[in-house]
PDB file of C-alpha atoms and ligand atoms in Angstrom:
ATOM      1  CA  MET A   1       0.000   0.000   0.000  1.00  0.00           C
ATOM      2  CA  LYS A   2       1.161   3.518  -0.793  1.00  0.00           C
ATOM      3  CA  ASP A   3       2.013   5.728   2.203  1.00  0.00           C
ATOM      4  CA  ASN A   4       3.151   2.786   4.271  1.00  0.00           C
ATOM      5  CA  GLU A   5       6.039   3.535   6.559  1.00  0.00           C
ATOM      6  CA  ALA A   6       8.109   1.622   9.083  1.00  0.00           C
ATOM      7  CA  THR A   7       9.004   2.425  12.672  1.00  0.00           C
ATOM      8  CA  LEU A   8      11.467   0.843  15.071  1.00  0.00           C
ATOM      9  CA  ILE A   9      10.261  -0.182  18.502  1.00  0.00           C
ATOM     10  CA  LEU A  10      12.348  -1.358  21.428  1.00  0.00           C
ATOM     11  CA  ILE A  11      10.883  -2.872  24.557  1.00  0.00           C
ATOM     12  CA  LYS A  12      13.520  -1.511  26.916  1.00  0.00           C
ATOM     13  CA  PRO A  13      15.017  -3.551  29.795  1.00  0.00           C
ATOM     14  CA  ASP A  14      12.590  -2.055  32.362  1.00  0.00           C
ATOM     15  CA  GLY A  15       9.676  -3.185  30.187  1.00  0.00           C
ATOM     16  CA  LEU A  16      11.087  -6.719  30.100  1.00  0.00           C
ATOM     17  CA  VAL A  17      11.892  -6.844  33.831  1.00  0.00           C
ATOM     18  CA  LYS A  18       8.378  -5.659  34.674  1.00  0.00           C
ATOM     19  CA  SER A  19       6.890  -8.445  32.480  1.00  0.00           C
ATOM     20  CA  LEU A  20       5.208  -5.884  30.255  1.00  0.00           C
ATOM     21  CA  THR A  21       5.963  -7.475  26.874  1.00  0.00           C
ATOM     22  CA  GLY A  22       2.451  -8.909  26.469  1.00  0.00           C
ATOM     23  CA  ASN A  23       0.733  -5.716  27.609  1.00  0.00           C
ATOM     24  CA  ILE A  24       2.832  -3.531  25.329  1.00  0.00           C
ATOM     25  CA  LEU A  25       2.288  -5.745  22.273  1.00  0.00           C
ATOM     26  CA  THR A  26      -1.442  -5.835  23.010  1.00  0.00           C
ATOM     27  CA  ARG A  27      -1.552  -2.039  23.213  1.00  0.00           C
ATOM     28  CA  LEU A  28       0.428  -1.775  19.971  1.00  0.00           C
ATOM     29  CA  SER A  29      -1.991  -4.148  18.230  1.00  0.00           C
ATOM     30  CA  GLU A  30      -4.638  -1.394  18.550  1.00  0.00           C
ATOM     31  CA  THR A  31      -2.797   0.366  15.723  1.00  0.00           C
ATOM     32  CA  LYS A  32      -3.615  -2.494  13.292  1.00  0.00           C
ATOM     33  CA  LEU A  33      -0.071  -2.141  11.994  1.00  0.00           C
ATOM     34  CA  GLU A  34       1.855  -5.174  10.797  1.00  0.00           C
ATOM     35  CA  ILE A  35       4.934  -6.570  12.566  1.00  0.00           C
ATOM     36  CA  VAL A  36       7.535  -7.136   9.840  1.00  0.00           C
ATOM     37  CA  ALA A  37      10.552  -7.981  12.037  1.00  0.00           C
ATOM     38  CA  ALA A  38      11.134  -9.005  15.653  1.00  0.00           C
ATOM     39  CA  LYS A  39      13.977 -10.364  17.784  1.00  0.00           C
ATOM     40  CA  MET A  40      15.564 -10.392  21.240  1.00  0.00           C
ATOM     41  CA  MET A  41      18.949  -8.726  21.355  1.00  0.00           C
ATOM     42  CA  ARG A  42      21.820  -7.974  23.677  1.00  0.00           C
ATOM     43  CA  VAL A  43      22.801  -4.328  23.143  1.00  0.00           C
ATOM     44  CA  SER A  44      26.496  -3.561  22.747  1.00  0.00           C
ATOM     45  CA  GLN A  45      27.906  -0.278  24.005  1.00  0.00           C
ATOM     46  CA  LYS A  46      28.705   0.644  20.401  1.00  0.00           C
ATOM     47  CA  LEU A  47      25.101   0.135  19.282  1.00  0.00           C
ATOM     48  CA  ALA A  48      23.745   1.946  22.355  1.00  0.00           C
ATOM     49  CA  MET A  49      25.972   4.963  21.713  1.00  0.00           C
ATOM     50  CA  GLU A  50      25.077   5.015  18.038  1.00  0.00           C
ATOM     51  CA  HIS A  51      21.347   4.761  18.767  1.00  0.00           C
ATOM     52  CA  TYR A  52      21.443   7.621  21.278  1.00  0.00           C
ATOM     53  CA  GLY A  53      24.254   9.584  19.588  1.00  0.00           C
ATOM     54  CA  HIS A  54      22.078  12.707  19.330  1.00  0.00           C
ATOM     55  CA  LEU A  55      21.989  12.907  23.133  1.00  0.00           C
ATOM     56  CA  LYS A  56      25.728  12.567  23.803  1.00  0.00           C
ATOM     57  CA  ASN A  57      26.009  16.014  25.385  1.00  0.00           C
ATOM     58  CA  GLU A  58      23.127  15.494  27.801  1.00  0.00           C
ATOM     59  CA  PRO A  59      23.904  15.050  31.506  1.00  0.00           C
ATOM     60  CA  PHE A  60      21.942  11.780  31.554  1.00  0.00           C
ATOM     61  CA  PHE A  61      23.766  10.243  28.538  1.00  0.00           C
ATOM     62  CA  GLU A  62      26.021   7.860  30.468  1.00  0.00           C
ATOM     63  CA  GLU A  63      23.115   6.501  32.499  1.00  0.00           C
ATOM     64  CA  LEU A  64      20.957   6.254  29.374  1.00  0.00           C
ATOM     65  CA  ILE A  65      23.575   4.004  27.749  1.00  0.00           C
ATOM     66  CA  LYS A  66      23.646   1.767  30.852  1.00  0.00           C
ATOM     67  CA  TYR A  67      19.842   1.734  30.838  1.00  0.00           C
ATOM     68  CA  ILE A  68      19.441   0.581  27.225  1.00  0.00           C
ATOM     69  CA  MET A  69      22.225  -2.011  27.681  1.00  0.00           C
ATOM     70  CA  GLY A  70      20.274  -3.411  30.649  1.00  0.00           C
ATOM     71  CA  GLU A  71      22.922  -2.601  33.221  1.00  0.00           C
ATOM     72  CA  LEU A  72      20.399  -0.868  35.481  1.00  0.00           C
ATOM     73  CA  HIS A  73      18.053  -3.860  35.476  1.00  0.00           C
ATOM     74  CA  ARG A  74      20.298  -6.951  35.448  1.00  0.00           C
ATOM     75  CA  ARG A  75      18.524  -7.946  32.254  1.00  0.00           C
ATOM     76  CA  ARG A  76      20.923  -7.462  29.371  1.00  0.00           C
ATOM     77  CA  LYS A  77      18.496  -7.626  26.512  1.00  0.00           C
ATOM     78  CA  VAL A  78      15.824  -5.729  24.641  1.00  0.00           C
ATOM     79  CA  MET A  79      13.064  -6.804  22.277  1.00  0.00           C
ATOM     80  CA  VAL A  80      13.366  -5.120  18.888  1.00  0.00           C
ATOM     81  CA  LEU A  81      10.489  -4.879  16.414  1.00  0.00           C
ATOM     82  CA  ILE A  82       9.564  -3.101  13.220  1.00  0.00           C
ATOM     83  CA  TYR A  83       5.928  -2.060  12.797  1.00  0.00           C
ATOM     84  CA  TRP A  84       4.804  -1.198   9.305  1.00  0.00           C
ATOM     85  CA  GLY A  85       1.727   0.439   7.823  1.00  0.00           C
ATOM     86  CA  HIS A  86      -0.143   3.688   7.250  1.00  0.00           C
ATOM     87  CA  LYS A  87       1.204   6.496   9.471  1.00  0.00           C
ATOM     88  CA  ALA A  88       3.072   3.916  11.561  1.00  0.00           C
ATOM     89  CA  ILE A  89       5.429   6.421  13.177  1.00  0.00           C
ATOM     90  CA  GLN A  90       2.736   8.802  14.364  1.00  0.00           C
ATOM     91  CA  LYS A  91       0.364   6.038  15.484  1.00  0.00           C
ATOM     92  CA  VAL A  92       3.006   4.379  17.659  1.00  0.00           C
ATOM     93  CA  ARG A  93       4.290   7.693  19.086  1.00  0.00           C
ATOM     94  CA  GLU A  94       0.722   8.562  20.110  1.00  0.00           C
ATOM     95  CA  LEU A  95       0.190   5.234  21.854  1.00  0.00           C
ATOM     96  CA  ALA A  96       3.622   5.461  23.513  1.00  0.00           C
ATOM     97  CA  GLY A  97       3.000   8.923  24.939  1.00  0.00           C
ATOM     98  CA  GLU A  98       5.441  11.704  25.791  1.00  0.00           C
ATOM     99  CA  THR A  99       9.095  11.034  26.574  1.00  0.00           C
ATOM    100  CA  ASN A 100       8.647  12.092  30.212  1.00  0.00           C
ATOM    101  CA  PRO A 101       6.481   9.366  31.799  1.00  0.00           C
ATOM    102  CA  GLU A 102       5.170  11.789  34.441  1.00  0.00           C
ATOM    103  CA  THR A 103       3.739  14.205  31.894  1.00  0.00           C
ATOM    104  CA  ALA A 104       2.726  11.488  29.404  1.00  0.00           C
ATOM    105  CA  ASP A 105      -1.011  10.882  29.117  1.00  0.00           C
ATOM    106  CA  SER A 106      -1.799   8.406  31.886  1.00  0.00           C
ATOM    107  CA  THR A 107      -3.499   6.024  29.457  1.00  0.00           C
ATOM    108  CA  SER A 108      -0.448   5.915  27.152  1.00  0.00           C
ATOM    109  CA  ILE A 109       2.134   3.127  27.405  1.00  0.00           C
ATOM    110  CA  ARG A 110       4.766   5.392  28.965  1.00  0.00           C
ATOM    111  CA  GLY A 111       2.202   7.123  31.181  1.00  0.00           C
ATOM    112  CA  SER A 112       0.903   3.760  32.414  1.00  0.00           C
ATOM    113  CA  TYR A 113       4.190   1.975  33.020  1.00  0.00           C
ATOM    114  CA  GLY A 114       7.073   4.468  33.080  1.00  0.00           C
ATOM    115  CA  ARG A 115       8.767   6.194  36.002  1.00  0.00           C
ATOM    116  CA  ILE A 116      11.515   8.699  36.702  1.00  0.00           C
ATOM    117  CA  THR A 117      14.399   7.168  38.647  1.00  0.00           C
ATOM    118  CA  THR A 118      15.819   8.825  41.779  1.00  0.00           C
ATOM    119  CA  THR A 119      18.724  10.028  39.620  1.00  0.00           C
ATOM    120  CA  GLY A 120      16.289  11.671  37.176  1.00  0.00           C
ATOM    121  CA  LEU A 121      16.453   9.261  34.225  1.00  0.00           C
ATOM    122  CA  TYR A 122      13.193   8.717  32.362  1.00  0.00           C
ATOM    123  CA  GLU A 123      12.532   4.963  32.405  1.00  0.00           C
ATOM    124  CA  ASN A 124       9.764   4.869  29.852  1.00  0.00           C
ATOM    125  CA  VAL A 125       9.575   1.161  28.862  1.00  0.00           C
ATOM    126  CA  ILE A 126       9.635   1.590  25.087  1.00  0.00           C
ATOM    127  CA  HIS A 127      11.514   3.363  22.357  1.00  0.00           C
ATOM    128  CA  CYS A 128       9.789   4.282  19.099  1.00  0.00           C
ATOM    129  CA  SER A 129      11.170   6.228  16.141  1.00  0.00           C
ATOM    130  CA  ALA A 130      10.254   9.917  16.103  1.00  0.00           C
ATOM    131  CA  ASN A 131      10.251  10.645  12.347  1.00  0.00           C
ATOM    132  CA  PRO A 132      10.989   8.934   8.997  1.00  0.00           C
ATOM    133  CA  GLN A 133      14.681   9.917   9.014  1.00  0.00           C
ATOM    134  CA  ASP A 134      15.194   8.483  12.510  1.00  0.00           C
ATOM    135  CA  ALA A 135      13.198   5.374  11.578  1.00  0.00           C
ATOM    136  CA  GLU A 136      15.418   4.602   8.573  1.00  0.00           C
ATOM    137  CA  ARG A 137      18.614   5.306  10.491  1.00  0.00           C
ATOM    138  CA  GLU A 138      17.486   3.158  13.444  1.00  0.00           C
ATOM    139  CA  ILE A 139      16.113   0.251  11.379  1.00  0.00           C
ATOM    140  CA  LYS A 140      19.383  -0.010   9.434  1.00  0.00           C
ATOM    141  CA  MET A 141      21.297   0.051  12.714  1.00  0.00           C
ATOM    142  CA  TRP A 142      19.271  -2.712  14.412  1.00  0.00           C
ATOM    143  CA  PHE A 143      18.379  -5.052  11.520  1.00  0.00           C
ATOM    144  CA  ASN A 144      19.926  -6.647   8.443  1.00  0.00           C
ATOM    145  CA  PRO A 145      17.731  -6.637   5.320  1.00  0.00           C
ATOM    146  CA  GLU A 146      17.311 -10.431   5.570  1.00  0.00           C
ATOM    147  CA  GLU A 147      15.635 -10.110   8.962  1.00  0.00           C
ATOM    148  CA  VAL A 148      12.813  -7.912   7.641  1.00  0.00           C
ATOM    149  CA  ILE A 149      10.009  -9.553   5.647  1.00  0.00           C
ATOM    150  CA  VAL A 150       9.251  -6.534   3.439  1.00  0.00           C
ATOM    151  CA  ASN A 151      11.693  -4.531   1.327  1.00  0.00           C
ATOM    152  CA  LEU A 152      11.854  -1.268   3.223  1.00  0.00           C
ATOM    153  CA  TYR A 153      14.965   0.273   1.710  1.00  0.00           C
ATOM    154  CA  PRO A 154      17.242  -0.617  -1.205  1.00  0.00           C
ATOM    155  CA  SER A 155      19.678  -3.414  -0.352  1.00  0.00           C
ATOM    156  CA  LYS A 156      22.297  -5.406  -2.220  1.00  0.00           C
ATOM    157  CA  GLU A 157      23.737  -8.905  -2.147  1.00  0.00           C
ATOM    158  CA  ASN A 158      27.212  -9.193  -0.778  1.00  0.00           C
ATOM    159  CA  ILE A 159      29.493 -12.231  -0.828  1.00  0.00           C
ATOM    160  CA  GLU A 160      31.453 -12.373   2.391  1.00  0.00           C
ATOM    161  CA  ASN A 161      34.020 -15.148   2.218  1.00  0.00           C
ATOM    162  CA  SER A 162      36.117 -14.514   5.265  1.00  0.00           C
ATOM    163  CA  ILE A 163      33.362 -13.468   7.684  1.00  0.00           C
ATOM    164  CA  LYS A 164      33.081 -15.827  10.680  1.00  0.00           C
ATOM    165  CA  ARG A 165      29.469 -16.648  11.440  1.00  0.00           C
ATOM    166  CA  ARG A 166      27.876 -19.156  13.842  1.00  0.00           C
ATOM    167  CA  VAL A 167      25.711 -21.746  12.097  1.00  0.00           C
ATOM    168  CA  TRP A 168      23.728 -24.699  13.511  1.00  0.00           C
ATOM    169  CA  ALA A 169      26.034 -27.688  14.156  1.00  0.00           C
TER     170      ALA A 169
HETATM  171  P1  IDP B   1      12.132   9.676  22.815  1.00  0.00           P
HETATM  172  O1  IDP B   1      12.545   8.337  23.391  1.00  0.00           O
HETATM  173  O2  IDP B   1      10.727  10.059  23.242  1.00  0.00           O
HETATM  174  O3  IDP B   1      12.328   9.765  21.321  1.00  0.00           O
HETATM  175  P2  IDP B   1      14.590  11.221  23.166  1.00  0.00           P
HETATM  176  O4  IDP B   1      14.662  12.710  23.362  1.00  0.00           O
HETATM  177  O5  IDP B   1      15.063  10.662  21.881  1.00  0.00           O
HETATM  178  O6  IDP B   1      13.057  10.799  23.480  1.00  0.00           O
HETATM  179  O7  IDP B   1      15.402  10.591  24.377  1.00  0.00           O
HETATM  180  C1  IDP B   1      15.798   9.233  24.380  1.00  0.00           C
HETATM  181  C2  IDP B   1      15.583   8.654  25.771  1.00  0.00           C
HETATM  182  O8  IDP B   1      16.415   9.358  26.725  1.00  0.00           O
HETATM  183  C3  IDP B   1      14.176   8.817  26.342  1.00  0.00           C
HETATM  184  O9  IDP B   1      13.273   7.829  25.892  1.00  0.00           O
HETATM  185  C4  IDP B   1      14.415   8.740  27.839  1.00  0.00           C
HETATM  186  O10 IDP B   1      14.613   7.387  28.265  1.00  0.00           O
HETATM  187  C5  IDP B   1      15.746   9.496  27.970  1.00  0.00           C
HETATM  188  N1  IDP B   1      15.542  10.936  28.221  1.00  0.00           N
HETATM  189  C6  IDP B   1      15.242  11.877  27.290  1.00  0.00           C
HETATM  190  N2  IDP B   1      15.163  13.112  27.819  1.00  0.00           N
HETATM  191  C7  IDP B   1      15.443  12.958  29.134  1.00  0.00           C
HETATM  192  C8  IDP B   1      15.530  13.901  30.237  1.00  0.00           C
HETATM  193  O11 IDP B   1      15.335  15.123  30.104  1.00  0.00           O
HETATM  194  N3  IDP B   1      15.836  13.373  31.448  1.00  0.00           N
HETATM  195  C9  IDP B   1      16.056  12.043  31.632  1.00  0.00           C
HETATM  196  N4  IDP B   1      15.991  11.133  30.646  1.00  0.00           N
HETATM  197  C10 IDP B   1      15.687  11.576  29.401  1.00  0.00           C
HETATM  198 MG1   MG B   2      14.099   9.781  20.174  1.00  0.00          MG
END
């Protein structure tokens, strides 16, 4: 369908620790968008710093990196998904609510389940892309083309002879 767009969603470590995966996915299903990629992932420091690169001068940056890597929750993983469909970015942002969980609409995902830590970090249970540029940048950072079941962006085949990769024994 024309006008379809993709958005990257992360269920952050606090969302996983609080057993909110089911609730969050149920809320997101209200959008009627399609899930076109999903996986569990351990977040490296490199990926964390790339994902939040635009915030590197903020006082909370260091803690934010620990947060997304799971170091604040003893749960070193996130769930990563791509939702796809008409106005996907806006629909998911609306359901997620404002960045600050205290000012987010109390019926939104962040308003329902988020909190501000004693050190002032916004623990807001999910990430979702803010605009099409961010969505493309983030999707290419978190997924390979083969992991996504629709062709979102141009890709190419690459023969990698000397790349070490784990395969099933
Ligand atoms: P977004 O997640 O709503 O797109 P961004 O400004 O991209 O908001 O910030 C990324 C993440 O950094 C937020 O989701 C939140 O966890 C954290 N954060 C953003 N602004 C603040 C702040 O002013 N204080 C504490 N944490 C913040
Ligand atoms: Mg953002």
